[in-house]
XYZ file of C-alpha atoms in Angstrom:
563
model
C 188.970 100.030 229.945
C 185.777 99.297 228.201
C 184.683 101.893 225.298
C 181.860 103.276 228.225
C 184.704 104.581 229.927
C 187.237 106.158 227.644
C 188.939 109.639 228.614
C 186.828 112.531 229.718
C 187.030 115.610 227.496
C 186.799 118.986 228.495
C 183.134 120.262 229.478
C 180.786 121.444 226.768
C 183.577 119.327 224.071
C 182.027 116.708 222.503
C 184.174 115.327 219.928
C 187.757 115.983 218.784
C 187.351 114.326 215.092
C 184.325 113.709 213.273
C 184.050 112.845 209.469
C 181.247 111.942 207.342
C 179.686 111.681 204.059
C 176.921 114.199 204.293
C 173.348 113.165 203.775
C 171.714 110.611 201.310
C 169.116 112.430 199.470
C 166.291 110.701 198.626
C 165.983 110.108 194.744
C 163.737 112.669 192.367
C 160.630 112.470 191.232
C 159.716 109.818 188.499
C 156.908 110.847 186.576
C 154.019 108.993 185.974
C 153.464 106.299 182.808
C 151.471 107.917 180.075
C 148.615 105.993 180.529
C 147.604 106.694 184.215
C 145.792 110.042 184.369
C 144.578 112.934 186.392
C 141.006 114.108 185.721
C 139.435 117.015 186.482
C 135.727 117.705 185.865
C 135.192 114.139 184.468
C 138.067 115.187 181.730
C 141.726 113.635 181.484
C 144.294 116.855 182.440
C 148.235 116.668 181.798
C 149.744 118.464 185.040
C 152.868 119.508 185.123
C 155.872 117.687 186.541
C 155.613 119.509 189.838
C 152.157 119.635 190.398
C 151.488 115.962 188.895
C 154.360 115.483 191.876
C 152.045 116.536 194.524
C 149.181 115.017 193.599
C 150.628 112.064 194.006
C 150.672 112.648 197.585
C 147.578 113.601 198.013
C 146.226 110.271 195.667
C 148.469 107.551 197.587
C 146.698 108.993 200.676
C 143.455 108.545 199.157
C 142.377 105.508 201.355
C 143.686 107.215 204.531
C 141.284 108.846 206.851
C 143.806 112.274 206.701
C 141.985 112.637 203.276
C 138.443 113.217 204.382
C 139.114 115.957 207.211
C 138.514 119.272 205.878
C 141.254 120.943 207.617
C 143.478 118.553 205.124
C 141.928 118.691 202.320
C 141.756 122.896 202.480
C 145.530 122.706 203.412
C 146.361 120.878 200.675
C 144.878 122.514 198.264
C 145.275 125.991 198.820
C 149.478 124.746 199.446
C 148.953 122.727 195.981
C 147.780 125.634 193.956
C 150.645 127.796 195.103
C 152.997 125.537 193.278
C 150.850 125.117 189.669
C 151.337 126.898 186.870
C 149.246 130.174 185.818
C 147.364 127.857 183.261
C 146.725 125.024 186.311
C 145.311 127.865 188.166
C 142.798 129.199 185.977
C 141.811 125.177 185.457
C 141.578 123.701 188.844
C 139.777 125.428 190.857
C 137.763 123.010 193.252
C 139.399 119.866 195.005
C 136.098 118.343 194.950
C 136.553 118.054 190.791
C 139.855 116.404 191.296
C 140.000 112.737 190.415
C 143.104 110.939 191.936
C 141.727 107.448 191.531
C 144.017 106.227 188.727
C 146.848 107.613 190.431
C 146.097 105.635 193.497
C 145.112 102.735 191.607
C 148.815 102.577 190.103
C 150.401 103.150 193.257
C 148.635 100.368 195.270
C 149.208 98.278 192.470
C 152.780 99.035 192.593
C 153.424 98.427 196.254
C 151.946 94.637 195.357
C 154.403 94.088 192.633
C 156.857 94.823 195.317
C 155.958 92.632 198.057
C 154.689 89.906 195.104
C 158.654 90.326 194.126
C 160.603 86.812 194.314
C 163.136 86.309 197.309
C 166.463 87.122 194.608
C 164.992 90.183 193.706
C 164.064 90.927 196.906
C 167.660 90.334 197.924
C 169.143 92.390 195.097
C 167.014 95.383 196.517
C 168.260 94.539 200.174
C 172.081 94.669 198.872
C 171.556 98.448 197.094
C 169.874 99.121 200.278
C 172.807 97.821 202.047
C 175.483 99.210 199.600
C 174.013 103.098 200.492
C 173.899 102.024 204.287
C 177.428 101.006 204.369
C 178.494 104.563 201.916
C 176.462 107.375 204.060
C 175.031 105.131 207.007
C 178.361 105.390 209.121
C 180.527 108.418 210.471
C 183.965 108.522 211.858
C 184.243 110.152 215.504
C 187.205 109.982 217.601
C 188.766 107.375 215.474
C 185.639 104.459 215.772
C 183.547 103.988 213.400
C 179.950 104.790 214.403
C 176.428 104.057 212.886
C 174.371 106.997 212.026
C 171.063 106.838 212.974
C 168.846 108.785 209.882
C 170.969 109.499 207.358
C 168.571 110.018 204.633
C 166.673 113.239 204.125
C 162.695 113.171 204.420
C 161.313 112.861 201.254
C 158.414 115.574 200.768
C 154.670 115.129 201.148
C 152.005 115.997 203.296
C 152.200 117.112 206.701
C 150.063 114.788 208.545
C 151.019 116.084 212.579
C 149.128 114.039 214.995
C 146.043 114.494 216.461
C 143.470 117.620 215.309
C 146.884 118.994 213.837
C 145.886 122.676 212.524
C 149.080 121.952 209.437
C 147.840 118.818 208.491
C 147.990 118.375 204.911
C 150.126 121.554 204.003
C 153.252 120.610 201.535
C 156.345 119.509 203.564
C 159.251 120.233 200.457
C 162.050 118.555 199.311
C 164.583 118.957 201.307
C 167.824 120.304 198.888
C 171.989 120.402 199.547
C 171.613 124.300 199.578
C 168.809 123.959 202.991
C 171.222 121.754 204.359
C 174.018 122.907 207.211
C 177.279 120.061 207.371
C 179.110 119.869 210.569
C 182.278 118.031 210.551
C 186.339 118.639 211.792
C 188.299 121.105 210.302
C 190.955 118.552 209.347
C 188.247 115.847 207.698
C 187.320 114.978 204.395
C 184.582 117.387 204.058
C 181.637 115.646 202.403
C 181.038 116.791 198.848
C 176.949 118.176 197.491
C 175.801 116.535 195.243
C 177.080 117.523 191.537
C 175.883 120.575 190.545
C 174.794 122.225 193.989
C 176.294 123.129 196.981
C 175.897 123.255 201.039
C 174.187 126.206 202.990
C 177.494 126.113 204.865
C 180.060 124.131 206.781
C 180.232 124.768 210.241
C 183.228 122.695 212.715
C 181.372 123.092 215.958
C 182.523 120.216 218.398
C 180.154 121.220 221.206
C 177.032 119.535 219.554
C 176.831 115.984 217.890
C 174.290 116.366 215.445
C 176.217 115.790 211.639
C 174.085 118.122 209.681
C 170.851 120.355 209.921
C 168.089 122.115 208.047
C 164.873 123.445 209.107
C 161.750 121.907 207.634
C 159.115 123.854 206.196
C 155.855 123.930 207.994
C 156.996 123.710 211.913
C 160.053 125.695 210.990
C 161.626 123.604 213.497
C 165.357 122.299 212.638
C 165.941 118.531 211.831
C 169.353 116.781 212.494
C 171.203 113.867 211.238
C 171.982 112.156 215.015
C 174.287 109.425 215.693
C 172.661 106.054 216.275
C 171.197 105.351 219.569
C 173.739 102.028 219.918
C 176.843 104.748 219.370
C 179.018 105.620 222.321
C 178.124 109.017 222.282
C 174.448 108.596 222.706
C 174.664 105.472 224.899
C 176.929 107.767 227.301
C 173.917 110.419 227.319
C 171.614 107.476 227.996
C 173.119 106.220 231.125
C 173.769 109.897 232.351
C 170.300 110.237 232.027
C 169.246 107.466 234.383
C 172.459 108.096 236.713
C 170.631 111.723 237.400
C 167.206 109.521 238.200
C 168.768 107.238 240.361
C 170.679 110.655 242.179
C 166.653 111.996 243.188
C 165.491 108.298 244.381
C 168.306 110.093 247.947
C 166.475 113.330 247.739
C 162.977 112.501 246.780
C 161.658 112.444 250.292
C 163.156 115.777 251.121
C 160.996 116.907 247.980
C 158.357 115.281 248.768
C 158.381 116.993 252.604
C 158.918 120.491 250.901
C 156.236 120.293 248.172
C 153.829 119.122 251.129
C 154.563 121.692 253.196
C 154.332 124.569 250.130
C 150.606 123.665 250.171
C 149.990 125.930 252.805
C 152.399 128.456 251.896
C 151.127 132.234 251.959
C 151.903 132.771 248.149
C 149.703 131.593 245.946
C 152.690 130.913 243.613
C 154.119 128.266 245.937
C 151.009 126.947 246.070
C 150.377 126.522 242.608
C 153.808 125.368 242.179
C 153.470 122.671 244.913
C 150.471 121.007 243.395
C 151.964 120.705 239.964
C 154.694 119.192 241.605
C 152.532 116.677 243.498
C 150.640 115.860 239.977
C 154.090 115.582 238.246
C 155.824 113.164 240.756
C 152.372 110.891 241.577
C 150.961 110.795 238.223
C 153.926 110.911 235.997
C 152.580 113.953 234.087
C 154.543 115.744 231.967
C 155.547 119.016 232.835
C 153.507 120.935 229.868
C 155.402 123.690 228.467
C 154.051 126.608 226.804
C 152.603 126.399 223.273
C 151.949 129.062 219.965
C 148.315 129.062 219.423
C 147.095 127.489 215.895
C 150.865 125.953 214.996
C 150.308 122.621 217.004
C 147.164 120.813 217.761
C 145.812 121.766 221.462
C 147.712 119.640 223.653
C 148.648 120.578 227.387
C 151.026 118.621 229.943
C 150.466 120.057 233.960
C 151.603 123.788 233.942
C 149.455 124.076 231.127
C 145.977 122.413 232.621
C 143.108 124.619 231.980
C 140.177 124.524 234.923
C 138.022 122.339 231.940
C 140.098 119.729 232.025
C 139.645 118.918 235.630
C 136.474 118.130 237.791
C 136.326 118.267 241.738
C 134.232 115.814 243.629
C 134.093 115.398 247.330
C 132.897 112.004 247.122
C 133.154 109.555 244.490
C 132.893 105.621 244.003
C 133.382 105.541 247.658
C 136.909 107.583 247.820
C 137.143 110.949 248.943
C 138.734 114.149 247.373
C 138.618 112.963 243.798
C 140.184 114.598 241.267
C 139.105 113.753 237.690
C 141.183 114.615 234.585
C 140.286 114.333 231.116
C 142.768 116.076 228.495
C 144.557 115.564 225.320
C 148.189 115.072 226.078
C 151.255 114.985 223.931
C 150.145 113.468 220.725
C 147.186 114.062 221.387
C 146.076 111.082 223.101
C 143.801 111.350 225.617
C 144.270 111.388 229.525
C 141.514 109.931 231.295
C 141.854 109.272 235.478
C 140.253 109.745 238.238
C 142.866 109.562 241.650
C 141.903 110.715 245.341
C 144.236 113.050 246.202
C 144.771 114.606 250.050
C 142.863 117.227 251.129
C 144.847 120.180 250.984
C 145.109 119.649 247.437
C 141.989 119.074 246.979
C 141.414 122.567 248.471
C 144.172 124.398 246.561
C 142.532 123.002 243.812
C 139.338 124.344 244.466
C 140.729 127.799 245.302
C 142.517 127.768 242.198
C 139.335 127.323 239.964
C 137.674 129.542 241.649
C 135.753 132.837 239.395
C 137.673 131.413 236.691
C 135.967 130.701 233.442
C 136.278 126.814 232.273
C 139.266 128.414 229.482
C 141.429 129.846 232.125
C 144.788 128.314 233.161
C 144.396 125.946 236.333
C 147.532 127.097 237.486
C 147.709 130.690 236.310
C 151.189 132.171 238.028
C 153.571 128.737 237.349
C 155.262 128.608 234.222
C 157.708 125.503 233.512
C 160.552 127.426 233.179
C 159.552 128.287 237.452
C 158.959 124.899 238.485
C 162.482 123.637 236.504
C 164.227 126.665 238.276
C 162.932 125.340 241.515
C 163.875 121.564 240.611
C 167.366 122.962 239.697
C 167.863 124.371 242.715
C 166.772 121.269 244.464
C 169.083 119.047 243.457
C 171.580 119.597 240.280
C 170.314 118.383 236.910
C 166.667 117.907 238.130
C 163.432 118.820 235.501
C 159.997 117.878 235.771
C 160.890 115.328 233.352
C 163.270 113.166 235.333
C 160.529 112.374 237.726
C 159.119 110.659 235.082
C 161.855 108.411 234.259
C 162.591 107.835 238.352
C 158.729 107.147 238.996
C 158.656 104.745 235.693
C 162.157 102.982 236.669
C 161.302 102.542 240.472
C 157.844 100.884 239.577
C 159.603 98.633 237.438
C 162.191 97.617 239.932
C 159.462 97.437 242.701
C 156.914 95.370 239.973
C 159.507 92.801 239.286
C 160.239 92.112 242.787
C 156.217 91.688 243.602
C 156.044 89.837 240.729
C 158.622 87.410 239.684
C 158.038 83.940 240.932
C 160.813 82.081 240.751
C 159.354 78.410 240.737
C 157.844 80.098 237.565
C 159.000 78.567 233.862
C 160.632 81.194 231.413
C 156.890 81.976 230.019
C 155.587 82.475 233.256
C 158.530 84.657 234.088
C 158.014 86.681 231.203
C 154.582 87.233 231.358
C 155.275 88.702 234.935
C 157.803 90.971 233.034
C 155.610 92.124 230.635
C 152.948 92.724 233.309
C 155.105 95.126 235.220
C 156.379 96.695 231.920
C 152.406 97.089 231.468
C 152.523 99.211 235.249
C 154.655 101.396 234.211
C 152.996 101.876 230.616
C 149.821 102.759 232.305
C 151.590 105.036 234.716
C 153.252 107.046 231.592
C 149.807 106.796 230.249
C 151.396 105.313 227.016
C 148.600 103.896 224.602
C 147.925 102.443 221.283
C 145.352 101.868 219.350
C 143.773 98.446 219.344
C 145.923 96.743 216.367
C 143.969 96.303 212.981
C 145.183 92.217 212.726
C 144.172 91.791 216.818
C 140.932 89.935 216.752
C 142.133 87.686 213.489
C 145.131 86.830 215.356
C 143.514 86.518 218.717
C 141.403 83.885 216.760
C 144.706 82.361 215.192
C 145.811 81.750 218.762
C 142.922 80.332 220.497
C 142.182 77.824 217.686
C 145.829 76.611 218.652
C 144.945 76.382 222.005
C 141.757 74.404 221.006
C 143.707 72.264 219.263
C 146.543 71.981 222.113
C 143.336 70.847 224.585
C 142.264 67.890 222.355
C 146.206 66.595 221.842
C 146.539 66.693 225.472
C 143.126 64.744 226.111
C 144.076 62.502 223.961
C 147.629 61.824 225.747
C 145.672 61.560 228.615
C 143.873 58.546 227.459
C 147.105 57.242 225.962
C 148.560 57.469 229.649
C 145.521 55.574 230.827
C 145.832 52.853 228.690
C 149.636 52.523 229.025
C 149.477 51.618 232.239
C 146.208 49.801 232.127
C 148.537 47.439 229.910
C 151.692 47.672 232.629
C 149.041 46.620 235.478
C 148.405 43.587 232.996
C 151.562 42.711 231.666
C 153.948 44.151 234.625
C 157.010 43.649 231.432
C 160.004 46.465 231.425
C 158.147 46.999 227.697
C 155.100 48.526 229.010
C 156.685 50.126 231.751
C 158.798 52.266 229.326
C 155.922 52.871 227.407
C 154.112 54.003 230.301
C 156.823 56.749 230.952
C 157.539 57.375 227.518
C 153.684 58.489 227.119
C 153.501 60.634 230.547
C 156.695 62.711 229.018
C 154.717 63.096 226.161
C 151.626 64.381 228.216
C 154.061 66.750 230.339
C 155.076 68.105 227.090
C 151.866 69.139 225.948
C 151.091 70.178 228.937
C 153.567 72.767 229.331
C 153.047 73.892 225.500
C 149.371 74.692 225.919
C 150.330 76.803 229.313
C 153.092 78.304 227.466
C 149.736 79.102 224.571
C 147.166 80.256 227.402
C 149.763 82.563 228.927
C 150.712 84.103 225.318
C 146.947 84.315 225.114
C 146.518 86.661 228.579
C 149.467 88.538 227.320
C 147.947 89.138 224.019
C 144.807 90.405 225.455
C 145.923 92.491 228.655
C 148.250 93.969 226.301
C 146.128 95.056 223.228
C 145.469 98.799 224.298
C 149.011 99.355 225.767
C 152.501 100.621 224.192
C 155.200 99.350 225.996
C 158.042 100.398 223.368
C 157.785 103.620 224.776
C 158.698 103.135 228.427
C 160.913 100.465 227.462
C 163.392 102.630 225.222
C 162.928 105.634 226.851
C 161.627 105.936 230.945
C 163.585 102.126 232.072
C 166.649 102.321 233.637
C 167.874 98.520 231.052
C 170.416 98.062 233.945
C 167.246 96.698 236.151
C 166.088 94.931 233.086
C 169.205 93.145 232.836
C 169.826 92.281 236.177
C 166.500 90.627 236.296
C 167.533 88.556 233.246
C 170.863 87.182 234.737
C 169.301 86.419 238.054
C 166.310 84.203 236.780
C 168.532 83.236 233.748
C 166.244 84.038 231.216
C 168.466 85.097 227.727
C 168.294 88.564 227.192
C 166.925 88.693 223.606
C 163.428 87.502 224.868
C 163.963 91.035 226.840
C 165.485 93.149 224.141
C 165.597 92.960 220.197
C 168.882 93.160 218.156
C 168.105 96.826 217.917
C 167.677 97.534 221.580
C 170.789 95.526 222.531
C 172.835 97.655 220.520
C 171.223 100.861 221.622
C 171.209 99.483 225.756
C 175.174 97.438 225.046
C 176.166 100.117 228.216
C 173.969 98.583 230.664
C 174.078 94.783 229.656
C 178.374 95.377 230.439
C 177.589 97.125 233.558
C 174.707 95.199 235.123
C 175.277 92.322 237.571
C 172.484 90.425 239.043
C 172.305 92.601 242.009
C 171.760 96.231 240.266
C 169.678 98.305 242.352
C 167.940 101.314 240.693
């Protein structure tokens, strides 16, 4: 039996043996050379090693943008003064006398020696790189040996959070053996702290998989060491995940009867309830679960809508009951859509806002933990956020088939690919900034394509005259030539479509993210079914990385997978 499908343990047991070497810690502090200084007030200052430490976070960061909001700069320095000493204190009083230049100076200069480095020193750094890897980067569970997926500690620095992040810039601290919690088998080798300190504790608790755990300083959330996404464990999780998708595609219609009908239920809750439902399964939104004011920036999913961030309009652009949302999601990146939506939800929604100030939940009686008890007992396993992955899988599935021509070269093929990959990144609303490099490597591309058009004109006129000469000569010679030079058009041909399709790509793909959906909402059995029926090799599909992580699906998959 293939390693997918190995004995079942008992529920809630997830490992009989598991033996490791403990975290790598990332290395101290090196102080800086003598010669590159600190200034404050125009005059050179000596800081001590722990607050010369952090202000070389603060200076590598100079060029950032992080470095000129104020919330930063106050949390910084109010978390940079707790750590000087008494003498620092009565010194440095006022970031705005703080000189970092030099410091950055060395830094940047730094980072060019390294990537100015020749390729045999840039291999001897790869090999120590490699050597660590191989000591803490792998774990023994149930007798195979299994890649760890971050097995270093973060180093410390500044919290940078994402978005208007009310932390940003606050110290995040070393992280030391005695934070740290090991989790291992009783009967292992039981990974040693480094000399001179020792673990929080050992635990032997075989009903999680995470290999150790500490909680980091400014969320006080806990981190884990986690196996690697291409280990058994986590590839079983993965396909459990999409195996409880493909189990709603039977009972979606049932939900979507019942959530249609809840609209004109007598309790408001229902109500509520049904129309966050709606907006979760048709939009893809996520389900928005309660937040602590002033520890995360202010982000909301659908529970958490508040009446500003939607807009009513009877009539717009020619559509009817238009709903128009504009909030920051998760990460902060901005939802922006206008969708016509029927009319009973239209007028549930205007109910709901009604004497409400713009502040005011949308939805004020649903709570996620509700709608995920009412999902649960819909169907076993269900939460709002497996609509997501079922809405992002079936569009692919649906995409592909709309899409795929199969007259269609492997370019054309794949640009069809990426286009529905693009469907389902729009649906998940997953976006990225426009790249930095875009418009000089846009530019890179069409003067190849410029260049492609005059090669190709000029084969053209070879053609021409080829068999001007045949219709003179009518010799075997010129007739070879004359075939010789319309495979050598043909060629060109297909290289400048194969340039003006990576060209539409390019551009129709500038503002989207499609990593996301790709490693986490797609069901890769559908990806690789599509692969071995148009025979296109799966690595234009799926990087070394993501073959490792989706191996499961490209053993199971045939040709004919259906979502």
């Amino acid at each position: 039996c293939s390693r997918w499908e190995e004995e079942k343990k008992e529920d809630g047991v997830k490992w009989m043996q598991l033996e490791h070497r403990g975290p790598y810690f990332v290395p101290l502090y090196e102080p800086l050379p003598e010669d590159v200084q600190f200034y404050y007030d125009g005059k050179p200052l000596k800081l001590s090693l722990a607050t010369e430490e952090i202000a070389t976070f603060y200076a590598k960061m100079l060029d950032h943008e992080y470095t000129t909001k104020e919330i930063f700069q106050n949390n910084f320095f109010h978390d940079w003064r707790k750590e000087m000493t008494s003498e620092e204190q009565e010194i440095i009083k006022d970031l705005d006398k703080c000189d970092f230049r030099e410091i950055h100076k060395y830094f940047v200069d730094k980072n060019e020696a390294r990537k100015a480095l020749s390729k045999e020193e840039k291999q001897k750094l790869k090999e120590e790189a490699d050597k660590i890897q191989e000591e803490y980067g792998y774990c023994i569970l149930d007798g195979h040996r299994e890649k760890i997926g971050n097995f270093k500690t973060e180093p410390p620095g500044l919290f940078r959070g994402r978005g208007e992040h009310p932390k940003m810039g606050m110290l995040k601290k070393r992280i030391m053996p005695e934070d740290v919690t090991i989790n291992c088998s009783r009967d292992s080798k039981i990974p040693e702290p480094p000399e001179g300190h020792k673990w929080k504790e050992v635990r032997f608790d075989n009903t999680v998989t995470w290999l150790a755990s500490w909680t980091e300083n400014i969320q006080n959330t806990l981190k884990y060491i986690m196996l690697n996404p291409s280990s058994k464990l986590k590839g079983e999780k993965d396909w459990q995940k999409y195996e409880v998708a493909r189990r709603l595609k039977d009972v979606v219609h049932t939900i979507r009867a019942q959530y249609r009908k809840d609209w004109k239920s007598k309790e408001i809750k229902k109500r509520q309830r049904a129309v966050a439902l709606y907006f979760i399964d048709k939009l893809a939104l996520r389900a928005g679960n309660e937040k602590e004011e002033g520890e995360t920036a202010d982000t909301v999913g659908c529970c958490s809508l508040r009446v500003e961030h939607i807009q009513l309009h009877p009539q717009l652009d020619g559509q009817e009951h238009v709903v128009e949302f504009d909030f920051l999601g998760k990460d902060s990146i901005r939802y922006y859509n206008k969708v016509s939506v029927e009319k009973p939800v239209f007028k549930n929604l205007q109910q709901f806002m009604k004497n409400k100030d713009p502040t005011d939940d949308l939805f004020d009686q649903l709570t996620t933990t509700f709608l995920n008890k009412h999902l649960q007992h819909l169907m076993d396993g269900l939460t709002a956020k497996v609509f997501r992955t079922y809405n992002a899988s079936i569009t692919l599935q649906e995409q592909l088939k709309a899409l795929t021509n199969p007259e269609d070269n492997v370019a054309g093929k794949l640009l069809s690919y990426n286009r529905a990959n693009r469907a389902v990144a729009i649906l998940c609303n997953h976006q990225r900034s426009i790249p930095k490099t875009f418009a000089r490597s846009m530019q890179v591309l069409q003067e190849k394509i410029d260049a492609k058009k005059k090669q190709v004109e000029e084969a053209q006129e070879e053609v021409k005259k080829a068999e001007e000469e045949f219709k003179d000569t009518k010799d075997a010679k010129a007739e070879a030539n004359v075939e010789k030079k319309k495979q050598q058009l043909k060629r060109l041909e297909e290289q400048l479509a194969r340039l003006n399709v990576q060209a539409t790509d390019k551009e129709e793909n500038k503002q989207i993210a499609l990593g996301t959906s790709k490693l986490n909402y797609l069901d890769p059995r559908i990806s690789v079914a599509w692969c071995k029926k148009f025979g296109i090799p799966i690595e234009r599909i799926y990087n070394k990385t993501q073959r490792e992580k989706f191996a499961w699906a490209i053993d199971m998959a045939g040709e004919d997978f259906e979502f």
